Amino acid sequence: MPSEKNGAVKKRRSNQADTSDSLCQEAETCYRLRLPEDFYQFWKFCEELDPEKPSDALVSSVGLKLVGPYDIIAGKHKKAKSTDVNFNLHWRFFYDPPEFQTILVGDSRTQYHMGYFRDVPDELPVWVGANEAKKGCVISQVGDNVFAAVKLFLSKKLKEVADKKKNAVLKDIDEKLTRTAKELGYSLEQKTLKMKQRDKKVVTKAFHGAGLVVPVDKNDVGYRELPETNSNLKKICKAIVDAPTDEDRVKAFAPIQEMLTFVQFANDECDYGMGYELGMDLFCYGSHYFHKVVGQLLPLAYSLLKRNLFAEIIEQHLGNRQEEDLDQLAP
């Protein structure tokens, strides 16, 4: 479908006096990440719903607010009181790995949010994911573009809302969104062929369930399994966190220490995926007791995998891992 896609690009460019090219460029520059076409198209969709405040176009009806790189399109960064805004941490929730970039936030009680998930920082996202930070680290796949993700969210919402008026408003948005996505050629499936193909490249699910992708060559070099199953690793983590004394905690850390030795061997033999997995699992477990080890494992794994921006993000996130006040542009 290359001709159609190019048509969409030209279409966006031609009637883009509204979302000026310079702001789109700025959003990518601030984050040092490329944003997919659907990102801009969705802004335009919200602009049609609410020309005054596109970021809030879905707030009262659907319960979703456009944030993250959308804040730059909205010009919020120009009003920020701080000049040194760290976009690596802008709307980065407690369990968001560096691969995840928040673009929509929902219910603040569960900290529901959606974001683009990238396996590699200089490539486009592989899909849109959702997480509820108050419930844990699990990231679910909700579509390969933001229209599909919001459509899925809407369909769940439509089932929950009994109020006839509210339901009618949601139905109206749902119809508009479906029509726009079809015109632009976006799939509204939760799981597309492209996503299934990416699943095949996943070497391990990891604690967050989103899967880790590392290059594995024909001789099977690139990844080796951890010596513990996920459930065993969680038990080891629990024993460390629940240890009654520091002395007990040091003892409980022994299996992790042993795994760190295995990771060193693996890295020497170019199986970089092992340290990546252990680091990610310990990050996902969420306890500050693991921050030091995660800080040893992940930045190294990312730099060995040539994903340097992710190394930088994890270091900054570990240095400032918060559950609240995630809006770096808050007035």
Short mmCIF file of C-alpha atoms in Angstrom, two decimals:
data_model
loop_
_atom_site.label_atom_id
_atom_site.label_comp_id
_atom_site.label_asym_id
_atom_site.label_seq_id
_atom_site.Cartn_x
_atom_site.Cartn_y
_atom_site.Cartn_z
CA MET A 1 0.00 0.00 0.00
CA PRO A 2 2.88 2.42 -0.52
CA SER A 3 1.01 4.83 -2.79
CA GLU A 4 -1.85 5.26 -0.34
CA LYS A 5 0.50 5.86 2.58
CA ASN A 6 2.45 8.46 0.60
CA GLY A 7 -0.85 10.05 -0.25
CA ALA A 8 -1.58 10.30 3.46
CA VAL A 9 1.81 11.91 4.06
CA LYS A 10 1.21 14.44 1.29
CA LYS A 11 -2.29 15.03 2.61
CA ARG A 12 -0.96 15.77 6.07
CA ARG A 13 1.70 18.07 4.72
CA SER A 14 -0.68 19.97 2.47
CA ASN A 15 -3.33 20.88 5.02
CA GLN A 16 -0.94 21.35 7.81
CA ALA A 17 -1.00 25.04 8.38
CA ASP A 18 -2.60 24.10 11.71
CA THR A 19 -0.05 21.65 13.13
CA SER A 20 2.91 23.55 11.79
CA ASP A 21 5.81 21.46 10.53
CA SER A 22 8.10 23.22 12.96
CA LEU A 23 6.12 21.93 15.96
CA CYS A 24 6.13 18.38 14.60
CA GLN A 25 9.87 18.70 14.11
CA GLU A 26 10.19 20.09 17.62
CA ALA A 27 8.28 17.17 19.18
CA GLU A 28 10.71 14.75 17.55
CA THR A 29 13.71 16.88 18.52
CA CYS A 30 12.68 17.22 22.18
CA TYR A 31 12.29 13.45 22.54
CA ARG A 32 14.95 12.46 19.98
CA LEU A 33 12.41 9.91 18.72
CA ARG A 34 10.64 9.69 15.39
CA LEU A 35 6.88 9.89 15.63
CA PRO A 36 4.65 7.88 13.30
CA GLU A 37 2.13 9.37 10.89
CA ASP A 38 -0.85 8.31 13.03
CA PHE A 39 0.43 10.53 15.86
CA TYR A 40 -0.16 13.66 13.76
CA GLN A 41 -3.35 12.40 12.17
CA PHE A 42 -4.83 11.76 15.59
CA TRP A 43 -4.02 15.32 16.67
CA LYS A 44 -5.84 16.57 13.59
CA PHE A 45 -8.80 14.33 14.47
CA CYS A 46 -8.92 15.86 17.97
CA GLU A 47 -8.58 19.33 16.48
CA GLU A 48 -11.74 18.72 14.50
CA LEU A 49 -13.54 17.62 17.70
CA ASP A 50 -12.30 20.62 19.69
CA PRO A 51 -10.41 23.31 17.74
CA GLU A 52 -9.77 25.34 20.90
CA LYS A 53 -8.22 22.58 23.03
CA PRO A 54 -7.43 19.45 21.01
CA SER A 55 -5.51 17.94 23.96
CA ASP A 56 -8.73 17.89 25.98
CA ALA A 57 -11.08 16.90 23.15
CA LEU A 58 -11.65 13.44 24.65
CA VAL A 59 -11.42 14.27 28.36
CA SER A 60 -15.05 14.84 29.36
CA SER A 61 -16.49 12.14 27.07
CA VAL A 62 -13.92 9.34 26.83
CA GLY A 63 -11.69 10.18 29.79
CA LEU A 64 -8.44 10.40 27.83
CA LYS A 65 -6.10 13.39 27.63
CA LEU A 66 -3.39 13.92 25.00
CA VAL A 67 0.00 14.38 26.69
CA GLY A 68 3.71 13.76 26.17
CA PRO A 69 4.79 14.76 22.68
CA TYR A 70 1.27 16.14 22.15
CA ASP A 71 2.14 18.81 24.75
CA ILE A 72 4.73 20.13 22.31
CA ILE A 73 2.26 20.19 19.42
CA ALA A 74 -0.05 22.11 21.77
CA GLY A 75 2.76 24.58 22.51
CA LYS A 76 2.75 23.80 26.24
CA HIS A 77 6.54 23.64 26.37
CA LYS A 78 6.70 27.33 25.44
CA LYS A 79 4.77 28.24 28.59
CA ALA A 80 6.77 25.98 30.92
CA LYS A 81 8.37 27.83 33.83
CA SER A 82 11.48 25.64 33.77
CA THR A 83 13.77 25.98 30.79
CA ASP A 84 15.53 22.65 31.26
CA VAL A 85 12.61 20.28 30.86
CA ASN A 86 13.67 16.64 30.77
CA PHE A 87 11.50 15.02 28.11
CA ASN A 88 12.99 11.60 28.93
CA LEU A 89 10.94 11.80 32.15
CA HIS A 90 7.91 13.72 30.88
CA TRP A 91 4.86 11.57 31.79
CA ARG A 92 7.17 8.60 32.46
CA PHE A 93 5.23 6.45 34.91
CA PHE A 94 6.82 4.28 37.60
CA TYR A 95 6.89 1.07 35.55
CA ASP A 96 7.44 2.56 32.05
CA PRO A 97 10.54 1.01 30.51
CA PRO A 98 12.64 3.22 28.18
CA GLU A 99 10.86 1.54 25.24
CA PHE A 100 7.58 3.18 26.28
CA GLN A 101 6.60 6.78 25.41
CA THR A 102 3.35 8.04 26.98
CA ILE A 103 0.95 9.86 24.63
CA LEU A 104 -2.44 9.55 26.40
CA VAL A 105 -3.44 9.47 30.07
CA GLY A 106 -6.71 8.19 31.53
CA ASP A 107 -7.96 7.48 35.03
CA SER A 108 -5.49 8.95 37.52
CA ARG A 109 -6.63 6.53 40.25
CA THR A 110 -5.15 3.54 38.40
CA GLN A 111 -2.70 5.72 36.42
CA TYR A 112 -4.00 4.29 33.15
CA HIS A 113 -1.90 5.51 30.23
CA MET A 114 -1.14 4.58 26.64
CA GLY A 115 2.08 5.02 24.76
CA TYR A 116 4.17 4.06 21.78
CA PHE A 117 6.42 1.04 22.32
CA ARG A 118 9.70 0.94 20.37
CA ASP A 119 12.17 -1.92 20.36
CA VAL A 120 14.91 0.37 19.03
CA PRO A 121 15.07 4.12 19.70
CA ASP A 122 15.80 5.16 16.12
CA GLU A 123 12.97 3.12 14.61
CA LEU A 124 9.24 3.85 14.58
CA PRO A 125 7.07 2.26 17.29
CA VAL A 126 6.09 -1.40 16.91
CA TRP A 127 2.70 -0.83 18.57
CA VAL A 128 0.72 1.16 21.13
CA GLY A 129 0.70 -0.25 24.66
CA ALA A 130 -1.28 0.46 27.83
CA ASN A 131 -0.34 0.21 31.49
CA GLU A 132 -1.97 0.93 34.85
CA ALA A 133 0.95 1.93 37.04
CA LYS A 134 -1.01 1.63 40.29
CA LYS A 135 -1.67 -2.05 39.50
CA GLY A 136 1.78 -3.13 38.31
CA CYS A 137 4.23 -3.37 35.44
CA VAL A 138 2.17 -5.24 32.83
CA ILE A 139 1.96 -3.57 29.42
CA SER A 140 -0.81 -4.75 27.13
CA GLN A 141 -0.80 -4.35 23.35
CA VAL A 142 -3.74 -2.24 22.21
CA GLY A 143 -3.18 -1.75 18.48
CA ASP A 144 -0.52 -0.71 15.99
CA ASN A 145 -1.65 2.93 15.86
CA VAL A 146 -3.32 5.40 18.21
CA PHE A 147 -6.69 5.20 16.40
CA ALA A 148 -6.88 1.44 17.06
CA ALA A 149 -5.86 1.93 20.71
CA VAL A 150 -8.53 4.58 21.35
CA LYS A 151 -11.14 2.55 19.43
CA LEU A 152 -10.49 -0.43 21.74
CA PHE A 153 -10.73 1.85 24.78
CA LEU A 154 -13.99 3.31 23.44
CA SER A 155 -15.57 -0.08 22.80
CA LYS A 156 -14.89 -1.11 26.41
CA LYS A 157 -16.25 2.21 27.64
CA LEU A 158 -19.43 1.85 25.56
CA LYS A 159 -20.17 -1.44 27.34
CA GLU A 160 -19.74 0.18 30.77
CA VAL A 161 -21.70 3.42 30.28
CA ALA A 162 -25.42 3.01 30.98
CA ASP A 163 -26.35 6.69 30.72
CA LYS A 164 -28.10 7.17 27.35
CA LYS A 165 -26.79 10.70 26.74
CA LYS A 166 -23.20 9.81 27.54
CA ASN A 167 -23.51 6.69 25.44
CA ALA A 168 -24.74 8.71 22.45
CA VAL A 169 -21.73 11.05 22.75
CA LEU A 170 -19.35 8.09 22.86
CA LYS A 171 -21.07 6.44 19.87
CA ASP A 172 -20.71 9.66 17.90
CA ILE A 173 -16.96 9.87 18.64
CA ASP A 174 -16.60 6.17 17.90
CA GLU A 175 -18.22 6.58 14.48
CA LYS A 176 -16.11 9.63 13.62
CA LEU A 177 -12.93 7.87 14.73
CA THR A 178 -13.77 4.71 12.78
CA ARG A 179 -14.53 6.71 9.65
CA THR A 180 -11.34 8.79 9.91
CA ALA A 181 -9.16 5.72 10.50
CA LYS A 182 -10.71 3.94 7.49
CA GLU A 183 -10.18 6.97 5.24
CA LEU A 184 -6.53 7.13 6.30
CA GLY A 185 -6.03 3.38 5.88
CA TYR A 186 -5.28 2.52 9.53
CA SER A 187 -6.15 -0.91 10.86
CA LEU A 188 -8.45 -0.88 13.89
CA GLU A 189 -7.57 -4.42 14.96
CA GLN A 190 -6.05 -4.95 18.37
CA LYS A 191 -3.52 -7.36 16.88
CA THR A 192 -2.38 -6.78 13.30
CA LEU A 193 -0.20 -8.98 11.11
CA LYS A 194 2.68 -6.55 11.67
CA MET A 195 2.33 -7.04 15.42
CA LYS A 196 2.20 -10.82 15.06
CA GLN A 197 5.40 -10.70 13.02
CA ARG A 198 7.07 -8.67 15.76
CA ASP A 199 5.91 -11.26 18.33
CA LYS A 200 7.95 -13.85 16.44
CA LYS A 201 11.12 -11.83 17.09
CA VAL A 202 10.50 -11.69 20.85
CA VAL A 203 13.15 -13.72 22.71
CA THR A 204 11.41 -13.52 26.08
CA LYS A 205 8.21 -11.96 27.40
CA ALA A 206 9.89 -10.40 30.50
CA PHE A 207 7.87 -9.40 33.58
CA HIS A 208 6.04 -6.62 31.73
CA GLY A 209 4.75 -9.05 29.10
CA ALA A 210 5.56 -6.71 26.20
CA GLY A 211 8.46 -8.91 25.13
CA LEU A 212 12.11 -8.10 24.47
CA VAL A 213 13.57 -8.10 20.98
CA VAL A 214 17.30 -8.52 20.40
CA PRO A 215 19.09 -9.51 17.21
CA VAL A 216 19.89 -13.23 17.21
CA ASP A 217 22.16 -14.48 14.42
CA LYS A 218 21.99 -17.78 12.56
CA ASN A 219 24.34 -19.37 15.11
CA ASP A 220 21.88 -18.43 17.86
CA VAL A 221 24.13 -15.72 19.25
CA GLY A 222 22.37 -12.77 20.87
CA TYR A 223 20.32 -14.23 23.69
CA ARG A 224 20.64 -16.89 26.35
CA GLU A 225 18.02 -17.79 28.91
CA LEU A 226 18.20 -16.85 32.55
CA PRO A 227 18.81 -19.89 34.81
CA GLU A 228 15.53 -19.15 36.65
CA THR A 229 11.92 -19.23 35.47
CA ASN A 230 9.89 -16.03 35.81
CA SER A 231 8.00 -17.39 38.81
CA ASN A 232 11.23 -18.43 40.55
CA LEU A 233 12.85 -15.07 39.84
CA LYS A 234 9.82 -13.35 41.38
CA LYS A 235 10.19 -15.55 44.49
CA ILE A 236 13.87 -14.56 44.74
CA CYS A 237 12.90 -10.88 44.41
CA LYS A 238 10.20 -11.25 47.06
CA ALA A 239 12.65 -12.87 49.49
CA ILE A 240 15.01 -9.90 49.03
CA VAL A 241 12.32 -7.26 49.49
CA ASP A 242 10.73 -9.05 52.48
CA ALA A 243 14.03 -9.81 54.25
CA PRO A 244 13.70 -8.83 57.94
CA THR A 245 17.30 -7.60 58.30
CA ASP A 246 20.05 -6.28 56.02
CA GLU A 247 22.06 -9.41 56.76
CA ASP A 248 19.19 -11.61 55.55
CA ARG A 249 18.82 -9.39 52.52
CA VAL A 250 22.46 -9.87 51.54
CA LYS A 251 21.97 -13.66 51.78
CA ALA A 252 18.75 -13.47 49.76
CA PHE A 253 20.67 -11.57 47.06
CA ALA A 254 23.01 -14.56 46.47
CA PRO A 255 21.05 -16.04 43.51
CA ILE A 256 21.02 -12.59 41.83
CA GLN A 257 24.78 -12.24 42.38
CA GLU A 258 25.26 -15.60 40.73
CA MET A 259 23.13 -14.52 37.76
CA LEU A 260 25.21 -11.35 37.41
CA THR A 261 28.25 -13.58 36.90
CA PHE A 262 26.37 -15.52 34.20
CA VAL A 263 25.45 -12.22 32.55
CA GLN A 264 29.12 -11.22 32.40
CA PHE A 265 29.92 -14.47 30.60
CA ALA A 266 26.96 -13.94 28.28
CA ASN A 267 28.05 -10.38 27.44
CA ASP A 268 31.60 -11.60 26.69
CA GLU A 269 30.06 -14.02 24.20
CA CYS A 270 27.71 -11.43 22.65
CA ASP A 271 24.51 -12.80 24.21
CA TYR A 272 23.46 -9.30 25.25
CA GLY A 273 19.82 -10.31 25.71
CA MET A 274 20.49 -12.03 29.02
CA GLY A 275 21.53 -8.93 30.96
CA TYR A 276 18.78 -6.99 29.21
CA GLU A 277 16.19 -9.48 30.48
CA LEU A 278 17.49 -9.64 34.05
CA GLY A 279 17.79 -5.86 34.24
CA MET A 280 14.28 -5.35 32.84
CA ASP A 281 12.73 -7.93 35.18
CA LEU A 282 14.32 -6.32 38.24
CA PHE A 283 13.21 -2.87 37.03
CA CYS A 284 9.67 -4.23 36.59
CA TYR A 285 9.67 -5.75 40.05
CA GLY A 286 9.82 -2.15 41.15
CA SER A 287 11.70 -2.22 44.43
CA HIS A 288 14.40 0.37 45.13
CA TYR A 289 16.56 -2.50 46.44
CA PHE A 290 17.18 -3.45 42.81
CA HIS A 291 17.93 0.01 41.45
CA LYS A 292 21.68 -0.35 41.86
CA VAL A 293 21.77 -3.68 40.00
CA VAL A 294 19.39 -2.40 37.30
CA GLY A 295 21.73 0.60 36.94
CA GLN A 296 24.60 -1.81 36.29
CA LEU A 297 22.70 -4.12 33.93
CA LEU A 298 20.43 -2.04 31.70
CA PRO A 299 22.61 0.90 30.61
CA LEU A 300 25.30 -1.63 29.66
CA ALA A 301 22.85 -3.90 27.81
CA TYR A 302 21.42 -0.93 25.90
CA SER A 303 24.82 0.38 24.91
CA LEU A 304 25.95 -3.10 23.77
CA LEU A 305 22.73 -3.26 21.71
CA LYS A 306 23.49 0.26 20.37
CA ARG A 307 20.30 1.65 21.92
CA ASN A 308 22.06 4.56 23.59
CA LEU A 309 19.03 6.79 24.13
CA PHE A 310 17.40 3.98 26.15
CA ALA A 311 20.55 3.74 28.30
CA GLU A 312 20.28 7.44 29.04
CA ILE A 313 16.54 7.21 29.82
CA ILE A 314 16.92 4.33 32.28
CA GLU A 315 19.75 6.07 34.14
CA GLN A 316 17.68 9.25 34.50
CA HIS A 317 14.55 7.33 35.46
CA LEU A 318 16.36 5.36 38.18
CA GLY A 319 17.70 8.65 39.53
CA ASN A 320 14.19 10.09 39.71
CA ARG A 321 11.67 7.25 39.82
CA GLN A 322 8.43 8.78 41.01
CA GLU A 323 4.84 7.66 41.36
CA GLU A 324 3.36 11.17 41.15
CA ASP A 325 4.13 14.59 39.57
CA LEU A 326 5.09 13.15 36.19
CA ASP A 327 4.13 16.17 34.10
CA GLN A 328 7.42 17.98 33.54
CA LEU A 329 5.56 20.93 32.02
CA ALA A 330 3.15 21.47 34.90
CA PRO A 331 2.71 25.21 35.53
#
